[in-house]
Amino acid sequence: RRSLPSFLKVSSFVLSPMSSGAFSASKMVIEKALLGGTKAPPAREELLGKWGKHFCGRMLVAQWTRDQGWGAPTITTMKPFELSPAASCLHYALQCFEGMKAYRGTHDDRIRLFRPELNARRFNSSLRRLAMPEIPEKEFIDALRIFVKDQETWIPHGEGYSGYLRPTAISTDPSLGVGAANEVTFFFHLIARRPIFSGRLQTHIRLRRVVERARLARRRRRL
């Protein structure tokens, strides 16, 4: 077997232990909306052609540091983050996200999350691969439920309509050194979403099969 050139070998590094401060939805803080922070949900016809544009105006955010662990998750007004230009999420892509939906029942008007336990497991799998702190599955789902309950008017009525949630974690560690994150911001927000395949698209979808180009690398010939 051929060995890797020295410049391609990855040296191992030792992680300092993480704080035991666990993420807990029971510590949730719900701040009062600032003036202009509460937005009325859009009418269904306003969603046409504007996927990902209509945000509810609120978000959940929680901060983690290696020394202190997780702070209290907080529902607050959606606003820009203050981020160091040296944050490792910008330089080394130490970040991950999930996409999930909340539906309003067409018969009983109840709001349901669609298989959130699978999103929680996949999110934790991503965090684990990035050497970031995991969020217990139950706490992850409980935090989502509290947030969705707080913003339930943003879950549209109608078959196929939903509220789309984007749980995200980014390393905010202001360091250009290669290594595991010492600071992480976890957050998610909500948009109102219409069915992607509706109306004419339901019966007029054309697919094209391309064999000349492939996104996967071609197999090497055996020597």
PDB file of C-alpha atoms in Angstrom:
ATOM      1  CA  ARG A   1       0.000   0.000   0.000  1.00  0.00           C
ATOM      2  CA  ARG A   2       1.187   3.487  -0.808  1.00  0.00           C
ATOM      3  CA  SER A   3       1.601   5.855   2.116  1.00  0.00           C
ATOM      4  CA  LEU A   4       0.341   9.416   1.988  1.00  0.00           C
ATOM      5  CA  PRO A   5       2.831  12.219   1.324  1.00  0.00           C
ATOM      6  CA  SER A   6       3.853  13.969   4.521  1.00  0.00           C
ATOM      7  CA  PHE A   7       1.981  17.160   3.630  1.00  0.00           C
ATOM      8  CA  LEU A   8      -1.300  15.214   3.403  1.00  0.00           C
ATOM      9  CA  LYS A   9      -0.996  13.453   6.742  1.00  0.00           C
ATOM     10  CA  VAL A  10      -3.371  14.778   9.379  1.00  0.00           C
ATOM     11  CA  SER A  11      -1.867  15.162  12.813  1.00  0.00           C
ATOM     12  CA  SER A  12      -4.148  14.272  15.695  1.00  0.00           C
ATOM     13  CA  PHE A  13      -5.020  16.786  18.394  1.00  0.00           C
ATOM     14  CA  VAL A  14      -6.335  16.322  21.908  1.00  0.00           C
ATOM     15  CA  LEU A  15      -9.723  17.862  22.747  1.00  0.00           C
ATOM     16  CA  SER A  16     -10.122  19.455  26.117  1.00  0.00           C
ATOM     17  CA  PRO A  17     -13.150  18.029  27.951  1.00  0.00           C
ATOM     18  CA  MET A  18     -16.560  19.632  27.342  1.00  0.00           C
ATOM     19  CA  SER A  19     -18.488  21.207  30.200  1.00  0.00           C
ATOM     20  CA  SER A  20     -21.329  19.164  31.632  1.00  0.00           C
ATOM     21  CA  GLY A  21     -23.777  22.064  31.140  1.00  0.00           C
ATOM     22  CA  ALA A  22     -26.413  20.208  29.096  1.00  0.00           C
ATOM     23  CA  PHE A  23     -28.956  21.715  26.715  1.00  0.00           C
ATOM     24  CA  SER A  24     -32.350  21.913  28.433  1.00  0.00           C
ATOM     25  CA  ALA A  25     -35.631  23.066  26.885  1.00  0.00           C
ATOM     26  CA  SER A  26     -37.035  23.470  30.415  1.00  0.00           C
ATOM     27  CA  LYS A  27     -34.769  26.517  30.822  1.00  0.00           C
ATOM     28  CA  MET A  28     -36.379  28.225  27.825  1.00  0.00           C
ATOM     29  CA  VAL A  29     -36.595  32.013  27.980  1.00  0.00           C
ATOM     30  CA  ILE A  30     -39.263  33.685  25.815  1.00  0.00           C
ATOM     31  CA  GLU A  31     -38.501  37.359  25.347  1.00  0.00           C
ATOM     32  CA  LYS A  32     -41.220  39.841  24.562  1.00  0.00           C
ATOM     33  CA  ALA A  33     -41.237  40.837  20.914  1.00  0.00           C
ATOM     34  CA  LEU A  34     -39.678  44.212  20.238  1.00  0.00           C
ATOM     35  CA  LEU A  35     -41.642  46.865  18.395  1.00  0.00           C
ATOM     36  CA  GLY A  36     -41.912  45.575  14.848  1.00  0.00           C
ATOM     37  CA  GLY A  37     -40.653  42.128  15.866  1.00  0.00           C
ATOM     38  CA  THR A  38     -44.064  40.491  15.583  1.00  0.00           C
ATOM     39  CA  LYS A  39     -45.111  39.872  11.999  1.00  0.00           C
ATOM     40  CA  ALA A  40     -48.459  38.797  10.655  1.00  0.00           C
ATOM     41  CA  PRO A  41     -48.286  35.580   8.610  1.00  0.00           C
ATOM     42  CA  PRO A  42     -48.587  36.081   4.841  1.00  0.00           C
ATOM     43  CA  ALA A  43     -51.678  35.129   2.876  1.00  0.00           C
ATOM     44  CA  ARG A  44     -51.273  31.847   0.980  1.00  0.00           C
ATOM     45  CA  GLU A  45     -51.201  33.592  -2.409  1.00  0.00           C
ATOM     46  CA  GLU A  46     -48.242  35.698  -1.229  1.00  0.00           C
ATOM     47  CA  LEU A  47     -46.129  32.531  -0.896  1.00  0.00           C
ATOM     48  CA  LEU A  48     -46.120  31.829  -4.630  1.00  0.00           C
ATOM     49  CA  GLY A  49     -42.579  32.058  -6.006  1.00  0.00           C
ATOM     50  CA  LYS A  50     -41.135  33.289  -2.705  1.00  0.00           C
ATOM     51  CA  TRP A  51     -39.859  30.163  -0.985  1.00  0.00           C
ATOM     52  CA  GLY A  52     -37.593  31.060   1.913  1.00  0.00           C
ATOM     53  CA  LYS A  53     -38.518  34.746   1.895  1.00  0.00           C
ATOM     54  CA  HIS A  54     -41.264  34.979   4.532  1.00  0.00           C
ATOM     55  CA  PHE A  55     -39.721  34.655   8.003  1.00  0.00           C
ATOM     56  CA  CYS A  56     -41.861  34.750  11.118  1.00  0.00           C
ATOM     57  CA  GLY A  57     -39.713  37.448  12.737  1.00  0.00           C
ATOM     58  CA  ARG A  58     -38.732  35.292  15.733  1.00  0.00           C
ATOM     59  CA  MET A  59     -35.974  32.736  16.278  1.00  0.00           C
ATOM     60  CA  LEU A  60     -34.655  30.408  18.928  1.00  0.00           C
ATOM     61  CA  VAL A  61     -30.985  30.742  19.815  1.00  0.00           C
ATOM     62  CA  ALA A  62     -28.686  29.052  22.358  1.00  0.00           C
ATOM     63  CA  GLN A  63     -24.986  29.600  23.007  1.00  0.00           C
ATOM     64  CA  TRP A  64     -22.450  26.968  24.023  1.00  0.00           C
ATOM     65  CA  THR A  65     -18.876  27.319  25.232  1.00  0.00           C
ATOM     66  CA  ARG A  66     -16.463  24.552  26.108  1.00  0.00           C
ATOM     67  CA  ASP A  67     -15.955  25.945  29.621  1.00  0.00           C
ATOM     68  CA  GLN A  68     -19.579  26.639  30.588  1.00  0.00           C
ATOM     69  CA  GLY A  69     -21.662  24.362  28.380  1.00  0.00           C
ATOM     70  CA  TRP A  70     -25.079  25.388  27.094  1.00  0.00           C
ATOM     71  CA  GLY A  71     -26.760  28.599  28.113  1.00  0.00           C
ATOM     72  CA  ALA A  72     -30.543  28.909  28.317  1.00  0.00           C
ATOM     73  CA  PRO A  73     -32.248  28.597  24.903  1.00  0.00           C
ATOM     74  CA  THR A  74     -34.042  31.855  24.139  1.00  0.00           C
ATOM     75  CA  ILE A  75     -36.872  32.757  21.786  1.00  0.00           C
ATOM     76  CA  THR A  76     -36.167  36.278  20.636  1.00  0.00           C
ATOM     77  CA  THR A  77     -36.660  38.702  17.765  1.00  0.00           C
ATOM     78  CA  MET A  78     -34.943  37.544  14.582  1.00  0.00           C
ATOM     79  CA  LYS A  79     -31.931  39.767  14.036  1.00  0.00           C
ATOM     80  CA  PRO A  80     -28.409  39.575  12.544  1.00  0.00           C
ATOM     81  CA  PHE A  81     -25.640  37.885  14.518  1.00  0.00           C
ATOM     82  CA  GLU A  82     -22.517  39.685  15.602  1.00  0.00           C
ATOM     83  CA  LEU A  83     -19.796  37.420  14.199  1.00  0.00           C
ATOM     84  CA  SER A  84     -16.025  37.691  14.215  1.00  0.00           C
ATOM     85  CA  PRO A  85     -14.404  37.695  10.753  1.00  0.00           C
ATOM     86  CA  ALA A  86     -12.174  34.932  12.163  1.00  0.00           C
ATOM     87  CA  ALA A  87     -15.103  32.681  13.140  1.00  0.00           C
ATOM     88  CA  SER A  88     -14.219  29.129  12.143  1.00  0.00           C
ATOM     89  CA  CYS A  89     -17.612  28.554  10.514  1.00  0.00           C
ATOM     90  CA  LEU A  90     -16.497  31.016   7.819  1.00  0.00           C
ATOM     91  CA  HIS A  91     -13.065  29.493   7.248  1.00  0.00           C
ATOM     92  CA  TYR A  92     -13.451  25.766   7.915  1.00  0.00           C
ATOM     93  CA  ALA A  93     -17.195  25.231   7.333  1.00  0.00           C
ATOM     94  CA  LEU A  94     -17.790  24.082  10.913  1.00  0.00           C
ATOM     95  CA  GLN A  95     -21.554  24.235  10.567  1.00  0.00           C
ATOM     96  CA  CYS A  96     -24.542  21.992   9.906  1.00  0.00           C
ATOM     97  CA  PHE A  97     -28.298  22.260   9.547  1.00  0.00           C
ATOM     98  CA  GLU A  98     -31.493  20.253   9.251  1.00  0.00           C
ATOM     99  CA  GLY A  99     -34.675  20.968   7.311  1.00  0.00           C
ATOM    100  CA  MET A 100     -37.989  19.922   8.824  1.00  0.00           C
ATOM    101  CA  LYS A 101     -41.677  20.772   8.648  1.00  0.00           C
ATOM    102  CA  ALA A 102     -44.673  21.402  10.885  1.00  0.00           C
ATOM    103  CA  TYR A 103     -48.129  20.756   9.401  1.00  0.00           C
ATOM    104  CA  ARG A 104     -51.566  21.951  10.420  1.00  0.00           C
ATOM    105  CA  GLY A 105     -54.220  19.226  10.301  1.00  0.00           C
ATOM    106  CA  THR A 106     -56.853  19.849   7.631  1.00  0.00           C
ATOM    107  CA  HIS A 107     -59.563  18.191   9.767  1.00  0.00           C
ATOM    108  CA  ASP A 108     -58.646  18.948  13.383  1.00  0.00           C
ATOM    109  CA  ASP A 109     -56.403  22.065  13.004  1.00  0.00           C
ATOM    110  CA  ARG A 110     -53.772  20.424  15.205  1.00  0.00           C
ATOM    111  CA  ILE A 111     -50.117  21.193  14.463  1.00  0.00           C
ATOM    112  CA  ARG A 112     -47.787  18.233  14.048  1.00  0.00           C
ATOM    113  CA  LEU A 113     -44.043  17.984  13.524  1.00  0.00           C
ATOM    114  CA  PHE A 114     -43.090  15.498  10.811  1.00  0.00           C
ATOM    115  CA  ARG A 115     -40.862  12.721  12.283  1.00  0.00           C
ATOM    116  CA  PRO A 116     -38.732  15.144  14.368  1.00  0.00           C
ATOM    117  CA  GLU A 117     -36.882  12.309  16.117  1.00  0.00           C
ATOM    118  CA  LEU A 118     -35.179  11.387  12.827  1.00  0.00           C
ATOM    119  CA  ASN A 119     -34.106  14.978  12.252  1.00  0.00           C
ATOM    120  CA  ALA A 120     -32.773  15.112  15.820  1.00  0.00           C
ATOM    121  CA  ARG A 121     -30.696  11.955  15.280  1.00  0.00           C
ATOM    122  CA  ARG A 122     -29.312  13.171  11.968  1.00  0.00           C
ATOM    123  CA  PHE A 123     -28.524  16.587  13.443  1.00  0.00           C
ATOM    124  CA  ASN A 124     -26.634  14.966  16.305  1.00  0.00           C
ATOM    125  CA  SER A 125     -24.802  12.757  13.840  1.00  0.00           C
ATOM    126  CA  SER A 126     -23.624  15.901  12.048  1.00  0.00           C
ATOM    127  CA  LEU A 127     -22.635  17.557  15.336  1.00  0.00           C
ATOM    128  CA  ARG A 128     -20.692  14.465  16.350  1.00  0.00           C
ATOM    129  CA  ARG A 129     -18.734  14.424  13.095  1.00  0.00           C
ATOM    130  CA  LEU A 130     -17.882  18.104  13.605  1.00  0.00           C
ATOM    131  CA  ALA A 131     -16.768  17.518  17.230  1.00  0.00           C
ATOM    132  CA  MET A 132     -19.538  19.836  18.419  1.00  0.00           C
ATOM    133  CA  PRO A 133     -21.726  19.256  21.489  1.00  0.00           C
ATOM    134  CA  GLU A 134     -24.784  17.090  20.862  1.00  0.00           C
ATOM    135  CA  ILE A 135     -28.319  18.050  21.897  1.00  0.00           C
ATOM    136  CA  PRO A 136     -30.368  15.311  23.590  1.00  0.00           C
ATOM    137  CA  GLU A 137     -33.132  14.130  21.262  1.00  0.00           C
ATOM    138  CA  LYS A 138     -35.947  14.884  23.720  1.00  0.00           C
ATOM    139  CA  GLU A 139     -34.622  18.379  24.470  1.00  0.00           C
ATOM    140  CA  PHE A 140     -34.226  19.099  20.744  1.00  0.00           C
ATOM    141  CA  ILE A 141     -37.852  18.120  20.057  1.00  0.00           C
ATOM    142  CA  ASP A 142     -39.199  19.906  23.138  1.00  0.00           C
ATOM    143  CA  ALA A 143     -37.461  23.127  22.087  1.00  0.00           C
ATOM    144  CA  LEU A 144     -38.999  22.837  18.625  1.00  0.00           C
ATOM    145  CA  ARG A 145     -42.460  22.257  20.075  1.00  0.00           C
ATOM    146  CA  ILE A 146     -42.231  25.282  22.367  1.00  0.00           C
ATOM    147  CA  PHE A 147     -41.093  27.467  19.480  1.00  0.00           C
ATOM    148  CA  VAL A 148     -43.778  26.200  17.092  1.00  0.00           C
ATOM    149  CA  LYS A 149     -46.434  26.704  19.772  1.00  0.00           C
ATOM    150  CA  ASP A 150     -45.212  30.273  20.225  1.00  0.00           C
ATOM    151  CA  GLN A 151     -45.436  30.887  16.460  1.00  0.00           C
ATOM    152  CA  GLU A 152     -48.397  28.662  15.586  1.00  0.00           C
ATOM    153  CA  THR A 153     -50.158  31.361  13.551  1.00  0.00           C
ATOM    154  CA  TRP A 154     -47.322  30.986  11.025  1.00  0.00           C
ATOM    155  CA  ILE A 155     -48.259  27.394  10.196  1.00  0.00           C
ATOM    156  CA  PRO A 156     -50.505  27.869   7.133  1.00  0.00           C
ATOM    157  CA  HIS A 157     -53.862  26.191   6.603  1.00  0.00           C
ATOM    158  CA  GLY A 158     -54.381  23.964   3.594  1.00  0.00           C
ATOM    159  CA  GLU A 159     -53.262  20.616   2.259  1.00  0.00           C
ATOM    160  CA  GLY A 160     -49.547  20.560   1.490  1.00  0.00           C
ATOM    161  CA  TYR A 161     -48.837  23.885   3.207  1.00  0.00           C
ATOM    162  CA  SER A 162     -46.438  23.847   6.137  1.00  0.00           C
ATOM    163  CA  GLY A 163     -44.108  25.741   8.377  1.00  0.00           C
ATOM    164  CA  TYR A 164     -40.469  25.047   7.501  1.00  0.00           C
ATOM    165  CA  LEU A 165     -37.905  24.950  10.318  1.00  0.00           C
ATOM    166  CA  ARG A 166     -34.129  25.163   9.849  1.00  0.00           C
ATOM    167  CA  PRO A 167     -32.195  24.022  12.970  1.00  0.00           C
ATOM    168  CA  THR A 168     -28.598  25.175  12.506  1.00  0.00           C
ATOM    169  CA  ALA A 169     -25.343  25.041  14.457  1.00  0.00           C
ATOM    170  CA  ILE A 170     -22.285  27.144  13.644  1.00  0.00           C
ATOM    171  CA  SER A 171     -18.881  27.449  15.249  1.00  0.00           C
ATOM    172  CA  THR A 172     -18.359  31.055  16.324  1.00  0.00           C
ATOM    173  CA  ASP A 173     -14.898  30.390  17.716  1.00  0.00           C
ATOM    174  CA  PRO A 174     -12.762  33.411  16.641  1.00  0.00           C
ATOM    175  CA  SER A 175      -9.648  31.451  15.722  1.00  0.00           C
ATOM    176  CA  LEU A 176      -7.819  30.645  12.510  1.00  0.00           C
ATOM    177  CA  GLY A 177      -6.210  27.620  14.105  1.00  0.00           C
ATOM    178  CA  VAL A 178      -7.415  24.218  12.939  1.00  0.00           C
ATOM    179  CA  GLY A 179      -9.240  22.421  15.721  1.00  0.00           C
ATOM    180  CA  ALA A 180     -12.557  21.694  17.364  1.00  0.00           C
ATOM    181  CA  ALA A 181     -14.942  24.534  18.167  1.00  0.00           C
ATOM    182  CA  ASN A 182     -14.807  26.161  21.584  1.00  0.00           C
ATOM    183  CA  GLU A 183     -17.900  28.289  20.935  1.00  0.00           C
ATOM    184  CA  VAL A 184     -21.081  27.186  19.156  1.00  0.00           C
ATOM    185  CA  THR A 185     -24.329  28.974  18.345  1.00  0.00           C
ATOM    186  CA  PHE A 186     -27.432  26.820  17.827  1.00  0.00           C
ATOM    187  CA  PHE A 187     -30.485  28.481  16.324  1.00  0.00           C
ATOM    188  CA  PHE A 188     -33.528  27.961  14.166  1.00  0.00           C
ATOM    189  CA  HIS A 189     -36.246  30.045  12.580  1.00  0.00           C
ATOM    190  CA  LEU A 190     -39.509  29.439  10.752  1.00  0.00           C
ATOM    191  CA  ILE A 191     -40.913  30.288   7.348  1.00  0.00           C
ATOM    192  CA  ALA A 192     -44.371  29.727   5.904  1.00  0.00           C
ATOM    193  CA  ARG A 193     -44.190  27.342   2.958  1.00  0.00           C
ATOM    194  CA  ARG A 194     -46.524  26.431   0.119  1.00  0.00           C
ATOM    195  CA  PRO A 195     -46.472  23.043  -1.689  1.00  0.00           C
ATOM    196  CA  ILE A 196     -43.582  22.878  -4.163  1.00  0.00           C
ATOM    197  CA  PHE A 197     -45.488  20.548  -6.490  1.00  0.00           C
ATOM    198  CA  SER A 198     -48.932  22.041  -6.914  1.00  0.00           C
ATOM    199  CA  GLY A 199     -51.242  23.109  -9.712  1.00  0.00           C
ATOM    200  CA  ARG A 200     -49.706  22.577 -13.148  1.00  0.00           C
ATOM    201  CA  LEU A 201     -46.464  21.204 -11.669  1.00  0.00           C
ATOM    202  CA  GLN A 202     -48.268  18.137 -10.333  1.00  0.00           C
ATOM    203  CA  THR A 203     -48.839  16.750 -13.845  1.00  0.00           C
ATOM    204  CA  HIS A 204     -46.280  18.625 -15.985  1.00  0.00           C
ATOM    205  CA  ILE A 205     -42.879  17.648 -14.623  1.00  0.00           C
ATOM    206  CA  ARG A 206     -40.234  16.705 -17.173  1.00  0.00           C
ATOM    207  CA  LEU A 207     -37.005  14.941 -16.265  1.00  0.00           C
ATOM    208  CA  ARG A 208     -33.847  14.799 -18.316  1.00  0.00           C
ATOM    209  CA  ARG A 209     -31.320  11.999 -17.972  1.00  0.00           C
ATOM    210  CA  VAL A 210     -27.724  13.082 -18.561  1.00  0.00           C
ATOM    211  CA  VAL A 211     -25.043  10.416 -18.936  1.00  0.00           C
ATOM    212  CA  GLU A 212     -22.210  12.523 -20.336  1.00  0.00           C
ATOM    213  CA  ARG A 213     -21.504  14.249 -17.027  1.00  0.00           C
ATOM    214  CA  ALA A 214     -21.478  12.806 -13.537  1.00  0.00           C
ATOM    215  CA  ARG A 215     -21.086  14.402 -10.111  1.00  0.00           C
ATOM    216  CA  LEU A 216     -19.272  11.317  -8.836  1.00  0.00           C
ATOM    217  CA  ALA A 217     -15.611  10.712  -9.510  1.00  0.00           C
ATOM    218  CA  ARG A 218     -14.921   8.045 -12.098  1.00  0.00           C
ATOM    219  CA  ARG A 219     -13.328   4.821 -10.955  1.00  0.00           C
ATOM    220  CA  ARG A 220      -9.624   4.535 -11.518  1.00  0.00           C
ATOM    221  CA  ARG A 221      -8.421   1.824 -13.806  1.00  0.00           C
ATOM    222  CA  ARG A 222      -6.737  -1.054 -12.054  1.00  0.00           C
ATOM    223  CA  LEU A 223      -3.018  -1.247 -12.627  1.00  0.00           C
TER     224      LEU A 223
END
